[in-house]
Each structure stands twice: as structure tokens, then as C-alpha cells.
Short mmCIF file of C-alpha atoms in Angstrom, two decimals:
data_model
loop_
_atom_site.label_atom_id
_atom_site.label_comp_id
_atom_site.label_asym_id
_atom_site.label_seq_id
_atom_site.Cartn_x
_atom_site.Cartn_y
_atom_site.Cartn_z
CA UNK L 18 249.99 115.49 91.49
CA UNK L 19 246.92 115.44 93.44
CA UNK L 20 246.28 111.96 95.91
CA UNK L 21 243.00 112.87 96.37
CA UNK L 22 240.80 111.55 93.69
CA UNK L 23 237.57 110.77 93.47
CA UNK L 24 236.94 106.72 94.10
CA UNK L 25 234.22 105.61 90.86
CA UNK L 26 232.63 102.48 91.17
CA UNK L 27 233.13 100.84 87.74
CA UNK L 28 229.52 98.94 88.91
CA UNK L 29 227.09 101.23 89.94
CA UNK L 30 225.59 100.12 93.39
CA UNK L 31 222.09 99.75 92.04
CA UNK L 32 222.91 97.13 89.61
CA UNK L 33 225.37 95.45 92.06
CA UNK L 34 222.68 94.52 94.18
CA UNK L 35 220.23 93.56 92.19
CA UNK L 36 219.22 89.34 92.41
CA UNK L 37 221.09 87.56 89.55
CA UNK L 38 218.81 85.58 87.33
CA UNK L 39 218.20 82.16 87.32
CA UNK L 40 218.56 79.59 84.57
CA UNK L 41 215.97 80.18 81.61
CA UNK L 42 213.33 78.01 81.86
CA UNK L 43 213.30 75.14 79.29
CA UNK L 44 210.30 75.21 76.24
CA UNK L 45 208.97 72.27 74.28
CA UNK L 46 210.62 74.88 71.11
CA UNK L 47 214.03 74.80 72.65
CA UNK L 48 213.72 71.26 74.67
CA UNK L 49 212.84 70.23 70.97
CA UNK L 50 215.69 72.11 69.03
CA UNK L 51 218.15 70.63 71.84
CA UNK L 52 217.29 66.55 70.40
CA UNK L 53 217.11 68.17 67.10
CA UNK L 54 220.74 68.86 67.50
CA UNK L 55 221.32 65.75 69.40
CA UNK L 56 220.27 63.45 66.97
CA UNK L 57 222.24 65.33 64.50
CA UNK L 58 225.32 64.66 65.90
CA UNK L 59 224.47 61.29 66.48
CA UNK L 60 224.12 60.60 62.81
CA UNK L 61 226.98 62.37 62.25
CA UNK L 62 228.96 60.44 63.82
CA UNK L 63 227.70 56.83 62.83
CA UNK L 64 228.66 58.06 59.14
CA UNK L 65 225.62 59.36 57.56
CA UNK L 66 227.15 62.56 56.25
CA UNK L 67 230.07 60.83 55.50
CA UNK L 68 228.20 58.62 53.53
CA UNK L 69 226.13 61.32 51.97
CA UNK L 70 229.07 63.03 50.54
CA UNK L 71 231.21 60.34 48.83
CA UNK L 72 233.08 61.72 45.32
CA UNK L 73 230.52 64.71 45.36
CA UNK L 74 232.76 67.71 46.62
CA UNK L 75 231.84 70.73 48.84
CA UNK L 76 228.32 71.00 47.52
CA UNK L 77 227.83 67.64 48.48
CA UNK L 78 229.26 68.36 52.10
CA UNK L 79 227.28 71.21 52.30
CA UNK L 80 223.67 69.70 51.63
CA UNK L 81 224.90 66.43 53.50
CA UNK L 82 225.05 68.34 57.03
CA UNK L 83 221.15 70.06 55.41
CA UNK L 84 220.09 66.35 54.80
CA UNK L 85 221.20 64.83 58.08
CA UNK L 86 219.53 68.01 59.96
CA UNK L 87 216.25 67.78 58.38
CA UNK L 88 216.55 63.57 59.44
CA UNK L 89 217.56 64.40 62.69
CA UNK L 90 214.30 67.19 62.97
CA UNK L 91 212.00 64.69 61.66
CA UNK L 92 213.21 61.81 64.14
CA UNK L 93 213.43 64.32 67.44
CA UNK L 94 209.63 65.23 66.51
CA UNK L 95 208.16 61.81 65.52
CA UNK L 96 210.06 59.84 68.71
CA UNK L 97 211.00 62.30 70.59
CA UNK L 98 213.60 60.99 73.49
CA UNK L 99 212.22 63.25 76.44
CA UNK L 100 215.38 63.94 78.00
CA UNK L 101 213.79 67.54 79.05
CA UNK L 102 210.51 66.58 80.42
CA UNK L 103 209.39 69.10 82.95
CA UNK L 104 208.88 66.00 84.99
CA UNK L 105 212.29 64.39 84.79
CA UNK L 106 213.57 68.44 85.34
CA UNK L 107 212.02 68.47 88.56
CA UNK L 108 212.17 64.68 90.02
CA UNK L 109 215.44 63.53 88.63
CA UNK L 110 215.39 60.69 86.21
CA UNK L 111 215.04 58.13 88.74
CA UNK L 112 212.79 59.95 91.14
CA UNK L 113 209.77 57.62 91.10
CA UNK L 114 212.04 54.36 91.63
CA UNK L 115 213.53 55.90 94.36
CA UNK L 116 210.94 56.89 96.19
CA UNK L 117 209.56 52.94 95.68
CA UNK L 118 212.21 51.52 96.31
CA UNK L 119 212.07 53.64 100.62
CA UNK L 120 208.43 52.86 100.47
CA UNK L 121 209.79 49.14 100.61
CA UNK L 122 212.46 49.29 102.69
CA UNK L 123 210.80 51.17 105.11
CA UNK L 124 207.72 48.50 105.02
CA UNK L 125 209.68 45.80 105.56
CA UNK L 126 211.10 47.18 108.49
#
């Protein structure tokens, strides 16, 4: 037996370098998909498909969760909830109201 094998990499050092990437950044397609999915669940779980399905089986399961999708589409694109604004992304969701509420503290002062 030979102890003097060859060390490989199982990386090679090109890649292992390289910058990692950042988050993706966030689309009005997949900010809207995201309250889409939200507001699915929501109804879901106040009872809707529940309610949907009573004494009509599995197809009546399966177009339930169809029925309380396409309510939950229609509600995240007719009032949507903005909980990915590009503004709120980048201030915080109380950014403004903080930044008032220095401006008075430091007036009073």
C-alpha cells in the first residue's frame, strides 16, 4: 500500500471562492403568489373547505381546495395586503413612525 496519494479537492478552488448569492429579489408575480397562498390558508382554516366539502366525497375535497384557491387569488389581487412592498422591504414596517417619533424627541430636547 502506497501513503502517498494524491489529495483531490471534492470543491474545486474556483467555485469555492466564488461570492455566494444573495436572496432573490421579490416580484409583484411572486410577492402576489405569496398572499395568494396566504389567504388560502387563511380560509382554510376558518372552515371554508371544510364547508365546501360536506357529504360530497373526494371529488368534492378535491375542487374545494380549487374553489378556495381561486377565492383566495381573487381577494390577494382585488385587496391586496402589501406585506411585500418594496418600501416596507427596505424601511421596516414601522420605519416612518420611527423616524417621527426621534424627530420629536430630539425637538423637544
Amino acid at each position: 500500500m502506497s501513503l502517498n496519494a494524491p489529495v483531490i479537492s471534492p470543491v474545486p478552488a474556483s467555485s469555492a471562492s466564488a461570492p455566494a448569492a444573495g436572496p432573490a429579489p421579490i416580484t409583484d408575480e411572486s410577492a402576489l403568489r405569496f398572499e395568494q397562498l396566504l389567504w388560502a390558508e387563511l380560509l382554510t382554516h376558518t372552515g371554508l373547505e371544510k364547508s365546501l366539502t360536506l357529504g360530497g366525497g373526494d371529488g368534492a375535497s378535491m375542487f374545494a381546495r380549487y374553489f378556495v384557491e381561486a377565492i383566495a387569488a381573487d381577494i390577494a389581487k382585488q385587496h391586496p395586503l402589501g406585506l411585500l412592498d418594496k418600501d416596507l422591504a427596505t424601511t421596516g414596517l414601522n420605519g416612518s413612525l420611527e423616524t417621527e417619533a426621534i424627530k420629536d424627541a430630539t425637538a423637544t430636547v
